[in-house]
Structures are given as C-alpha cells and as structure tokens.
Amino acid sequence: MMTNPTGRITQGQFSFLPDLSDDEIRLQIEYGLGRGYAWSVEYTDDPHPRNTYWEMFGMPMFDLKDAAGVMMELAGCRKTFPNHYIRLMAFDSTRGVESIAMSFIVNRPKSEPGFALERQEVDGRSMRYTVRGYAAARPEGERYGAA
C-alpha cells in the first residue's frame, strides 16, 4: 500500500518533493523549451484526481525561446489566483507524440483539506468507492480562504 506522508495533493511530477523555487521552476521550463515543448499555465480550486481539465490562464505558449515568458504568465496567475492550485504543463507537439510531456504544481493554497473516500454497498455484495474533496463542499472562491 502506498501512502502520502505529506498530506498534500500529488499530481504531476515532483509531487512528493518540497515546493520548487522560482529558479528551479525556470530550470524545468528551460529543459522543456530545449526539447521544443509548448507551455501553458493552468489553475483550479478543485484538484480532484479526475478533474484533469483545469482552467487555462492566458494562451498556450508555442513559440517561446526563453523561460521568462512562462515565468511572467506564472507571476500573473499567482497574482490573480493566490489561493488556487496552479500547474505548468509542457506539450510535446512532435508528430506521433502530441501529448503532455511534463506537468507539475507550482502554487498551492496555504491549507490543503484533502479528500474523503466514501464507500457504498451496491448489488451483489459489491462495493463502490467515491473520492470527494473536502474543499468542494464550500462554494467556489471560498474553498481555500479569501480570494
């Protein structure tokens, strides 16, 4: 059985590590740019594991050559949504791949309430499980404190 001793949302790369500094984030962006990846900045206040479609902040950045452009978008997103989860996504548009190559969280709310696992008995002695975020019980915009 795998456990999460940090109690934090673990999605994407580096999830079990301490938060990346801006310099470390910049290095990851440069790594992706060196491989021709396009970057995007996304945010959400509901990081449910099945919520794969977060809101995009700005437009995808396809033709960048310098990490400063992505860092500028990230700074704008952090300023606009300081109490949301923010992640960077790197898209590999190489023919035949055309998929997300990198994804990691770069901003978190101060408090991460976590998830509850609800169990329900159904026909034939089967069990059905549902994952529910504690924060999702509160209205949008109030899930992690003042917006």
mmCIF file of N, CA, C and O in Angstrom, residues 48-86:
data_model
loop_
_atom_site.group_PDB
_atom_site.id
_atom_site.type_symbol
_atom_site.label_atom_id
_atom_site.label_comp_id
_atom_site.label_asym_id
_atom_site.label_seq_id
_atom_site.Cartn_x
_atom_site.Cartn_y
_atom_site.Cartn_z
ATOM 1 N N HIS A 48 -9.454 17.623 -7.726
ATOM 2 C CA HIS A 48 -9.884 16.224 -7.663
ATOM 3 C C HIS A 48 -9.087 15.408 -8.690
ATOM 4 O O HIS A 48 -8.838 15.885 -9.796
ATOM 5 N N PRO A 49 -8.660 14.208 -8.345
ATOM 6 C CA PRO A 49 -7.845 13.416 -9.268
ATOM 7 C C PRO A 49 -8.473 13.210 -10.650
ATOM 8 O O PRO A 49 -7.763 13.046 -11.629
ATOM 9 N N ARG A 50 -9.786 13.219 -10.753
ATOM 10 C CA ARG A 50 -10.435 13.057 -12.061
ATOM 11 C C ARG A 50 -10.704 14.376 -12.757
ATOM 12 O O ARG A 50 -11.212 14.400 -13.865
ATOM 13 N N ASN A 51 -10.375 15.473 -12.100
ATOM 14 C CA ASN A 51 -10.522 16.795 -12.714
ATOM 15 C C ASN A 51 -9.243 17.082 -13.504
ATOM 16 O O ASN A 51 -8.353 17.786 -13.049
ATOM 17 N N THR A 52 -9.152 16.526 -14.688
ATOM 18 C CA THR A 52 -7.934 16.696 -15.486
ATOM 19 C C THR A 52 -7.940 17.993 -16.271
ATOM 20 O O THR A 52 -6.897 18.429 -16.734
ATOM 21 N N TYR A 53 -9.101 18.604 -16.438
ATOM 22 C CA TYR A 53 -9.200 19.835 -17.223
ATOM 23 C C TYR A 53 -9.287 21.034 -16.298
ATOM 24 O O TYR A 53 -10.346 21.379 -15.809
ATOM 25 N N TRP A 54 -8.144 21.648 -16.037
ATOM 26 C CA TRP A 54 -8.103 22.850 -15.230
ATOM 27 C C TRP A 54 -8.332 24.050 -16.145
ATOM 28 O O TRP A 54 -8.276 23.935 -17.368
ATOM 29 N N GLU A 55 -8.568 25.225 -15.552
ATOM 30 C CA GLU A 55 -8.745 26.454 -16.326
ATOM 31 C C GLU A 55 -7.381 26.924 -16.831
ATOM 32 O O GLU A 55 -6.405 26.918 -16.078
ATOM 33 N N MET A 56 -7.337 27.350 -18.070
ATOM 34 C CA MET A 56 -6.073 27.836 -18.626
ATOM 35 C C MET A 56 -5.952 29.336 -18.370
ATOM 36 O O MET A 56 -6.900 30.087 -18.578
ATOM 37 N N PHE A 57 -4.788 29.746 -17.905
ATOM 38 C CA PHE A 57 -4.510 31.165 -17.690
ATOM 39 C C PHE A 57 -3.742 31.665 -18.906
ATOM 40 O O PHE A 57 -2.624 31.233 -19.171
ATOM 41 N N GLY A 58 -4.345 32.563 -19.660
ATOM 42 C CA GLY A 58 -3.704 33.053 -20.873
ATOM 43 C C GLY A 58 -3.774 32.009 -21.971
ATOM 44 O O GLY A 58 -4.547 31.056 -21.916
ATOM 45 N N MET A 59 -2.963 32.179 -22.963
ATOM 46 C CA MET A 59 -2.940 31.278 -24.112
ATOM 47 C C MET A 59 -1.745 30.328 -24.007
ATOM 48 O O MET A 59 -0.755 30.646 -23.357
ATOM 49 N N PRO A 60 -1.802 29.171 -24.671
ATOM 50 C CA PRO A 60 -0.625 28.298 -24.703
ATOM 51 C C PRO A 60 0.532 29.020 -25.385
ATOM 52 O O PRO A 60 0.325 29.816 -26.292
ATOM 53 N N MET A 61 1.731 28.746 -24.939
ATOM 54 C CA MET A 61 2.912 29.456 -25.436
ATOM 55 C C MET A 61 3.728 28.520 -26.323
ATOM 56 O O MET A 61 4.587 27.792 -25.849
ATOM 57 N N PHE A 62 3.455 28.561 -27.628
ATOM 58 C CA PHE A 62 4.055 27.628 -28.573
ATOM 59 C C PHE A 62 5.425 28.055 -29.084
ATOM 60 O O PHE A 62 6.278 27.221 -29.302
ATOM 61 N N ASP A 63 5.640 29.322 -29.296
ATOM 62 C CA ASP A 63 6.859 29.767 -29.974
ATOM 63 C C ASP A 63 7.872 30.437 -29.070
ATOM 64 O O ASP A 63 8.693 31.214 -29.531
ATOM 65 N N LEU A 64 7.818 30.150 -27.791
ATOM 66 C CA LEU A 64 8.767 30.782 -26.870
ATOM 67 C C LEU A 64 10.145 30.148 -26.986
ATOM 68 O O LEU A 64 10.279 28.953 -27.219
ATOM 69 N N LYS A 65 11.158 30.976 -26.774
ATOM 70 C CA LYS A 65 12.542 30.502 -26.751
ATOM 71 C C LYS A 65 13.193 30.760 -25.396
ATOM 72 O O LYS A 65 14.288 30.307 -25.130
ATOM 73 N N ASP A 66 12.496 31.551 -24.547
ATOM 74 C CA ASP A 66 13.057 31.982 -23.274
ATOM 75 C C ASP A 66 12.059 31.681 -22.154
ATOM 76 O O ASP A 66 10.858 31.914 -22.306
ATOM 77 N N ALA A 67 12.534 31.187 -21.029
ATOM 78 C CA ALA A 67 11.675 30.847 -19.892
ATOM 79 C C ALA A 67 11.016 32.069 -19.263
ATOM 80 O O ALA A 67 10.020 31.934 -18.555
ATOM 81 N N ALA A 68 11.524 33.252 -19.530
ATOM 82 C CA ALA A 68 10.976 34.472 -18.918
ATOM 83 C C ALA A 68 9.504 34.674 -19.277
ATOM 84 O O ALA A 68 8.724 35.162 -18.455
ATOM 85 N N GLY A 69 9.106 34.295 -20.488
ATOM 86 C CA GLY A 69 7.700 34.446 -20.891
ATOM 87 C C GLY A 69 6.769 33.583 -20.059
ATOM 88 O O GLY A 69 5.695 34.028 -19.634
ATOM 89 N N VAL A 70 7.163 32.351 -19.802
ATOM 90 C CA VAL A 70 6.350 31.455 -18.982
ATOM 91 C C VAL A 70 6.341 31.956 -17.538
ATOM 92 O O VAL A 70 5.295 31.957 -16.880
ATOM 93 N N MET A 71 7.481 32.398 -17.046
ATOM 94 C CA MET A 71 7.559 32.913 -15.680
ATOM 95 C C MET A 71 6.692 34.157 -15.508
ATOM 96 O O MET A 71 6.090 34.357 -14.452
ATOM 97 N N MET A 72 6.594 34.986 -16.539
ATOM 98 C CA MET A 72 5.738 36.169 -16.485
ATOM 99 C C MET A 72 4.261 35.754 -16.397
ATOM 100 O O MET A 72 3.499 36.312 -15.603
ATOM 101 N N GLU A 73 3.854 34.765 -17.188
ATOM 102 C CA GLU A 73 2.477 34.265 -17.120
ATOM 103 C C GLU A 73 2.203 33.644 -15.754
ATOM 104 O O GLU A 73 1.133 33.828 -15.186
ATOM 105 N N LEU A 74 3.169 32.896 -15.228
ATOM 106 C CA LEU A 74 3.018 32.286 -13.914
ATOM 107 C C LEU A 74 2.849 33.359 -12.838
ATOM 108 O O LEU A 74 1.977 33.240 -11.969
ATOM 109 N N ALA A 75 3.637 34.411 -12.894
ATOM 110 C CA ALA A 75 3.522 35.506 -11.918
ATOM 111 C C ALA A 75 2.141 36.156 -12.001
ATOM 112 O O ALA A 75 1.528 36.468 -10.973
ATOM 113 N N GLY A 76 1.643 36.333 -13.220
ATOM 114 C CA GLY A 76 0.309 36.908 -13.389
ATOM 115 C C GLY A 76 -0.776 36.010 -12.817
ATOM 116 O O GLY A 76 -1.726 36.478 -12.183
ATOM 117 N N CYS A 77 -0.647 34.714 -13.015
ATOM 118 C CA CYS A 77 -1.623 33.762 -12.481
ATOM 119 C C CYS A 77 -1.565 33.723 -10.956
ATOM 120 O O CYS A 77 -2.597 33.692 -10.292
ATOM 121 N N ARG A 78 -0.363 33.736 -10.394
ATOM 122 C CA ARG A 78 -0.223 33.745 -8.937
ATOM 123 C C ARG A 78 -0.838 34.991 -8.323
ATOM 124 O O ARG A 78 -1.429 34.935 -7.249
ATOM 125 N N LYS A 79 -0.697 36.113 -9.008
ATOM 126 C CA LYS A 79 -1.260 37.371 -8.508
ATOM 127 C C LYS A 79 -2.785 37.340 -8.586
ATOM 128 O O LYS A 79 -3.464 37.800 -7.671
ATOM 129 N N THR A 80 -3.331 36.787 -9.663
ATOM 130 C CA THR A 80 -4.772 36.742 -9.858
ATOM 131 C C THR A 80 -5.435 35.671 -8.996
ATOM 132 O O THR A 80 -6.535 35.876 -8.486
ATOM 133 N N PHE A 81 -4.790 34.524 -8.830
ATOM 134 C CA PHE A 81 -5.364 33.390 -8.096
ATOM 135 C C PHE A 81 -4.394 32.884 -7.019
ATOM 136 O O PHE A 81 -3.886 31.768 -7.110
ATOM 137 N N PRO A 82 -4.145 33.693 -5.971
ATOM 138 C CA PRO A 82 -3.144 33.301 -4.975
ATOM 139 C C PRO A 82 -3.548 32.091 -4.128
ATOM 140 O O PRO A 82 -2.694 31.417 -3.582
ATOM 141 N N ASN A 83 -4.848 31.810 -4.023
ATOM 142 C CA ASN A 83 -5.322 30.711 -3.185
ATOM 143 C C ASN A 83 -5.792 29.508 -3.994
ATOM 144 O O ASN A 83 -6.642 28.746 -3.548
ATOM 145 N N HIS A 84 -5.264 29.361 -5.194
ATOM 146 C CA HIS A 84 -5.634 28.245 -6.057
ATOM 147 C C HIS A 84 -4.405 27.363 -6.310
ATOM 148 O O HIS A 84 -3.276 27.769 -6.090
ATOM 149 N N TYR A 85 -4.682 26.173 -6.798
ATOM 150 C CA TYR A 85 -3.610 25.323 -7.303
ATOM 151 C C TYR A 85 -3.259 25.822 -8.697
ATOM 152 O O TYR A 85 -4.147 26.109 -9.507
ATOM 153 N N ILE A 86 -1.984 25.937 -8.968
ATOM 154 C CA ILE A 86 -1.510 26.359 -10.297
ATOM 155 C C ILE A 86 -0.492 25.321 -10.754
ATOM 156 O O ILE A 86 0.366 24.901 -9.980
#
